[in-house]
GROMACS .gro file of N, CA and C in nm:
model
  246
    1MET      N    1   1.115  -3.805  -1.329
    1MET     CA    2   1.097  -3.749  -1.196
    1MET      C    3   1.064  -3.600  -1.211
    2SER      N    4   0.963  -3.553  -1.139
    2SER     CA    5   0.927  -3.412  -1.143
    2SER      C    6   0.945  -3.351  -1.004
    3ILE      N    7   0.979  -3.225  -1.004
    3ILE     CA    8   0.998  -3.152  -0.878
    3ILE      C    9   0.888  -3.048  -0.867
    4ILE      N   10   0.820  -3.051  -0.757
    4ILE     CA   11   0.713  -2.953  -0.733
    4ILE      C   12   0.761  -2.856  -0.626
    5ILE      N   13   0.759  -2.730  -0.658
    5ILE     CA   14   0.800  -2.626  -0.564
    5ILE      C   15   0.677  -2.549  -0.520
    6LYS      N   16   0.654  -2.548  -0.392
    6LYS     CA   17   0.540  -2.474  -0.337
    6LYS      C   18   0.592  -2.356  -0.257
    7ARG      N   19   0.531  -2.243  -0.279
    7ARG     CA   20   0.566  -2.124  -0.199
    7ARG      C   21   0.486  -2.128  -0.072
    8ARG      N   22   0.555  -2.111   0.036
    8ARG     CA   23   0.487  -2.105   0.166
    8ARG      C   24   0.468  -1.961   0.207
    9LYS      N   25   0.353  -1.934   0.261
    9LYS     CA   26   0.329  -1.801   0.318
    9LYS      C   27   0.393  -1.797   0.455
   10PRO      N   28   0.464  -1.687   0.487
   10PRO     CA   29   0.518  -1.676   0.623
   10PRO      C   30   0.405  -1.683   0.724
   11ALA      N   31   0.428  -1.751   0.833
   11ALA     CA   32   0.326  -1.766   0.937
   11ALA      C   33   0.279  -1.630   0.987
   12GLY      N   34   0.147  -1.614   0.994
   12GLY     CA   35   0.090  -1.491   1.051
   12GLY      C   36   0.097  -1.370   0.961
   13ARG      N   37   0.141  -1.386   0.838
   13ARG     CA   38   0.156  -1.271   0.749
   13ARG      C   39   0.066  -1.281   0.627
   14THR      N   40  -0.060  -1.304   0.649
   14THR     CA   41  -0.155  -1.312   0.539
   14THR      C   42  -0.186  -1.172   0.489
   15PRO      N   43  -0.234  -1.158   0.367
   15PRO     CA   44  -0.270  -1.024   0.318
   15PRO      C   45  -0.368  -0.952   0.410
   16THR      N   46  -0.461  -1.027   0.469
   16THR     CA   47  -0.558  -0.966   0.561
   16THR      C   48  -0.486  -0.912   0.684
   17HIS      N   49  -0.391  -0.990   0.737
   17HIS     CA   50  -0.313  -0.947   0.854
   17HIS      C   51  -0.235  -0.819   0.822
   18LEU      N   52  -0.168  -0.817   0.707
   18LEU     CA   53  -0.089  -0.699   0.670
   18LEU      C   54  -0.177  -0.577   0.651
   19GLY      N   55  -0.298  -0.596   0.596
   19GLY     CA   56  -0.390  -0.485   0.581
   19GLY      C   57  -0.431  -0.427   0.716
   20ARG      N   58  -0.455  -0.516   0.815
   20ARG     CA   59  -0.490  -0.468   0.949
   20ARG      C   60  -0.373  -0.396   1.013
   21VAL      N   61  -0.251  -0.445   0.991
   21VAL     CA   62  -0.132  -0.380   1.047
   21VAL      C   63  -0.117  -0.240   0.988
   22ARG      N   64  -0.134  -0.228   0.857
   22ARG     CA   65  -0.123  -0.096   0.793
   22ARG      C   66  -0.233  -0.001   0.842
   23LEU      N   67  -0.354  -0.051   0.855
   23LEU     CA   68  -0.464   0.031   0.903
   23LEU      C   69  -0.436   0.077   1.046
   24GLN      N   70  -0.387  -0.011   1.131
   24GLN     CA   71  -0.355   0.026   1.268
   24GLN      C   72  -0.246   0.133   1.271
   25ARG      N   73  -0.147   0.120   1.184
   25ARG     CA   74  -0.039   0.219   1.177
   25ARG      C   75  -0.094   0.355   1.135
   26VAL      N   76  -0.183   0.357   1.037
   26VAL     CA   77  -0.245   0.483   0.992
   26VAL      C   78  -0.323   0.545   1.107
   27GLU      N   79  -0.400   0.462   1.178
   27GLU     CA   80  -0.477   0.514   1.291
   27GLU      C   81  -0.387   0.566   1.402
   28ASP      N   82  -0.276   0.497   1.428
   28ASP     CA   83  -0.182   0.541   1.532
   28ASP      C   84  -0.119   0.675   1.496
   29VAL      N   85  -0.080   0.691   1.370
   29VAL     CA   86  -0.020   0.817   1.326
   29VAL      C   87  -0.122   0.930   1.335
   30ALA      N   88  -0.245   0.904   1.293
   30ALA     CA   89  -0.349   1.007   1.301
   30ALA      C   90  -0.373   1.048   1.446
   31PHE      N   91  -0.374   0.950   1.537
   31PHE     CA   92  -0.392   0.980   1.680
   31PHE      C   93  -0.276   1.065   1.731
   32ALA      N   94  -0.154   1.029   1.694
   32ALA     CA   95  -0.036   1.103   1.741
   32ALA      C   96  -0.037   1.247   1.688
   33VAL      N   97  -0.074   1.265   1.563
   33VAL     CA   98  -0.081   1.400   1.505
   33VAL      C   99  -0.188   1.481   1.575
   34ASP      N  100  -0.303   1.421   1.598
   34ASP     CA  101  -0.412   1.491   1.668
   34ASP      C  102  -0.368   1.530   1.809
   35LEU      N  103  -0.304   1.439   1.879
   35LEU     CA  104  -0.256   1.466   2.014
   35LEU      C  105  -0.155   1.580   2.014
   36ALA      N  106  -0.063   1.577   1.920
   36ALA     CA  107   0.038   1.683   1.911
   36ALA      C  108  -0.026   1.819   1.881
   37CYS      N  109  -0.131   1.820   1.800
   37CYS     CA  110  -0.198   1.946   1.766
   37CYS      C  111  -0.285   1.999   1.879
   38THR      N  112  -0.352   1.909   1.950
   38THR     CA  113  -0.446   1.953   2.053
   38THR      C  114  -0.384   1.965   2.192
   39SER      N  115  -0.276   1.893   2.217
   39SER     CA  116  -0.213   1.895   2.350
   39SER      C  117  -0.061   1.895   2.339
   40PRO      N  118  -0.003   1.997   2.275
   40PRO     CA  119   0.142   1.997   2.256
   40PRO      C  120   0.221   1.999   2.387
   41GLU      N  121   0.158   2.042   2.494
   41GLU     CA  122   0.227   2.045   2.623
   41GLU      C  123   0.263   1.905   2.673
   42LEU      N  124   0.203   1.803   2.615
   42LEU     CA  125   0.233   1.666   2.654
   42LEU      C  126   0.365   1.615   2.595
   43LEU      N  127   0.415   1.684   2.495
   43LEU     CA  128   0.537   1.640   2.427
   43LEU      C  129   0.659   1.717   2.476
   44GLU      N  130   0.760   1.646   2.518
   44GLU     CA  131   0.888   1.709   2.549
   44GLU      C  132   0.960   1.728   2.416
   45VAL      N  133   0.992   1.851   2.380
   45VAL     CA  134   1.055   1.880   2.252
   45VAL      C  135   1.206   1.882   2.270
   46ALA      N  136   1.274   1.793   2.200
   46ALA     CA  137   1.420   1.788   2.204
   46ALA      C  138   1.479   1.895   2.114
   47ALA      N  139   1.417   1.914   1.996
   47ALA     CA  140   1.466   2.014   1.900
   47ALA      C  141   1.362   2.035   1.792
   48ARG      N  142   1.376   2.149   1.723
   48ARG     CA  143   1.290   2.180   1.608
   48ARG      C  144   1.381   2.204   1.489
   49TYR      N  145   1.344   2.146   1.376
   49TYR     CA  146   1.422   2.162   1.253
   49TYR      C  147   1.329   2.203   1.140
   50ASP      N  148   1.375   2.295   1.056
   50ASP     CA  149   1.302   2.333   0.937
   50ASP      C  150   1.300   2.212   0.843
   51LEU      N  151   1.196   2.203   0.760
   51LEU     CA  152   1.186   2.092   0.665
   51LEU      C  153   1.310   2.080   0.577
   52ALA      N  154   1.373   2.193   0.548
   52ALA     CA  155   1.494   2.191   0.466
   52ALA      C  156   1.610   2.123   0.538
   53ASP      N  157   1.602   2.111   0.669
   53ASP     CA  158   1.708   2.049   0.749
   53ASP      C  159   1.671   1.908   0.796
   54VAL      N  160   1.593   1.837   0.714
   54VAL     CA  161   1.546   1.705   0.753
   54VAL      C  162   1.661   1.609   0.783
   55ARG      N  163   1.772   1.622   0.712
   55ARG     CA  164   1.888   1.534   0.736
   55ARG      C  165   1.941   1.554   0.878
   56ALA      N  166   1.952   1.679   0.922
   56ALA     CA  167   1.999   1.707   1.058
   56ALA      C  168   1.899   1.654   1.161
   57ALA      N  169   1.771   1.664   1.130
   57ALA     CA  170   1.667   1.613   1.222
   57ALA      C  171   1.679   1.461   1.237
   58VAL      N  172   1.699   1.391   1.126
   58VAL     CA  173   1.714   1.245   1.132
   58VAL      C  174   1.839   1.208   1.210
   59GLU      N  175   1.947   1.280   1.189
   59GLU     CA  176   2.070   1.254   1.266
   59GLU      C  177   2.044   1.275   1.416
   60HIS      N  178   1.969   1.377   1.449
   60HIS     CA  179   1.936   1.403   1.590
   60HIS      C  180   1.856   1.287   1.648
   61VAL      N  181   1.757   1.239   1.573
   61VAL     CA  182   1.673   1.129   1.620
   61VAL      C  183   1.759   1.005   1.649
   62ARG      N  184   1.861   0.983   1.569
   62ARG     CA  185   1.944   0.863   1.583
   62ARG      C  186   2.050   0.874   1.692
   63ARG      N  187   2.063   0.990   1.754
   63ARG     CA  188   2.164   1.006   1.860
   63ARG      C  189   2.134   0.916   1.979
   64PRO      N  190   2.238   0.852   2.031
   64PRO     CA  191   2.218   0.771   2.152
   64PRO      C  192   2.175   0.861   2.268
   65GLY      N  193   2.081   0.815   2.346
   65GLY     CA  194   2.039   0.889   2.465
   65GLY      C  195   1.949   1.008   2.439
   66LYS      N  196   1.902   1.024   2.313
   66LYS     CA  197   1.813   1.136   2.283
   66LYS      C  198   1.687   1.127   2.369
   67SER      N  199   1.647   1.240   2.421
   67SER     CA  200   1.525   1.245   2.501
   67SER      C  201   1.434   1.350   2.442
   68GLY      N  202   1.309   1.316   2.423
   68GLY     CA  203   1.214   1.413   2.369
   68GLY      C  204   1.186   1.390   2.222
   69THR      N  205   1.100   1.474   2.169
   69THR     CA  206   1.053   1.462   2.032
   69THR      C  207   1.126   1.562   1.943
   70VAL      N  208   1.170   1.516   1.827
   70VAL     CA  209   1.232   1.604   1.728
   70VAL      C  210   1.122   1.644   1.631
   71LEU      N  211   1.100   1.773   1.618
   71LEU     CA  212   0.992   1.825   1.532
   71LEU      C  213   1.046   1.881   1.402
   72LEU      N  214   0.973   1.855   1.294
   72LEU     CA  215   1.000   1.920   1.166
   72LEU      C  216   0.898   2.032   1.151
   73THR      N  217   0.943   2.148   1.114
   73THR     CA  218   0.855   2.264   1.102
   73THR      C  219   0.864   2.323   0.962
   74SER      N  220   0.769   2.405   0.928
   74SER     CA  221   0.771   2.478   0.802
   74SER      C  222   0.720   2.618   0.829
   75PRO      N  223   0.761   2.713   0.747
   75PRO     CA  224   0.714   2.850   0.766
   75PRO      C  225   0.562   2.857   0.752
   76PRO      N  226   0.497   2.947   0.827
   76PRO     CA  227   0.349   2.959   0.823
   76PRO      C  228   0.294   2.982   0.682
   77GLU      N  229   0.368   3.052   0.596
   77GLU     CA  230   0.314   3.082   0.462
   77GLU      C  231   0.301   2.956   0.376
   78THR      N  232   0.362   2.843   0.415
   78THR     CA  233   0.347   2.720   0.340
   78THR      C  234   0.240   2.630   0.398
   79GLY      N  235   0.169   2.682   0.497
   79GLY     CA  236   0.063   2.604   0.558
   79GLY      C  237   0.105   2.533   0.684
   80GLY      N  238   0.232   2.544   0.720
   80GLY     CA  239   0.282   2.476   0.840
   80GLY      C  240   0.276   2.568   0.960
   81ALA      N  241   0.320   2.518   1.071
   81ALA     CA  242   0.322   2.596   1.195
   81ALA      C  243   0.458   2.586   1.258
   82ARG      N  244   0.496   2.687   1.330
   82ARG     CA  245   0.625   2.689   1.402
   82ARG      C  246   0.598   2.681   1.548
   0.00000   0.00000   0.00000
């Protein structure tokens, strides 16, 4: 008696599907960054954190009832903006 084991692909999760999902995510992030750069007045800012304080920024994002966008910033001399 022989046993044949076949791997099933999860429904709807083909490599082509995952590639499209990743591409859409990249496009969405690029759109969001462009929007933030060109129309910052559209974003309600909850807080700004220096890149060195990324842990505090993540904790802020996870707070229940948080409203607005938590921004990570860097000093202008490193190429970032405040």
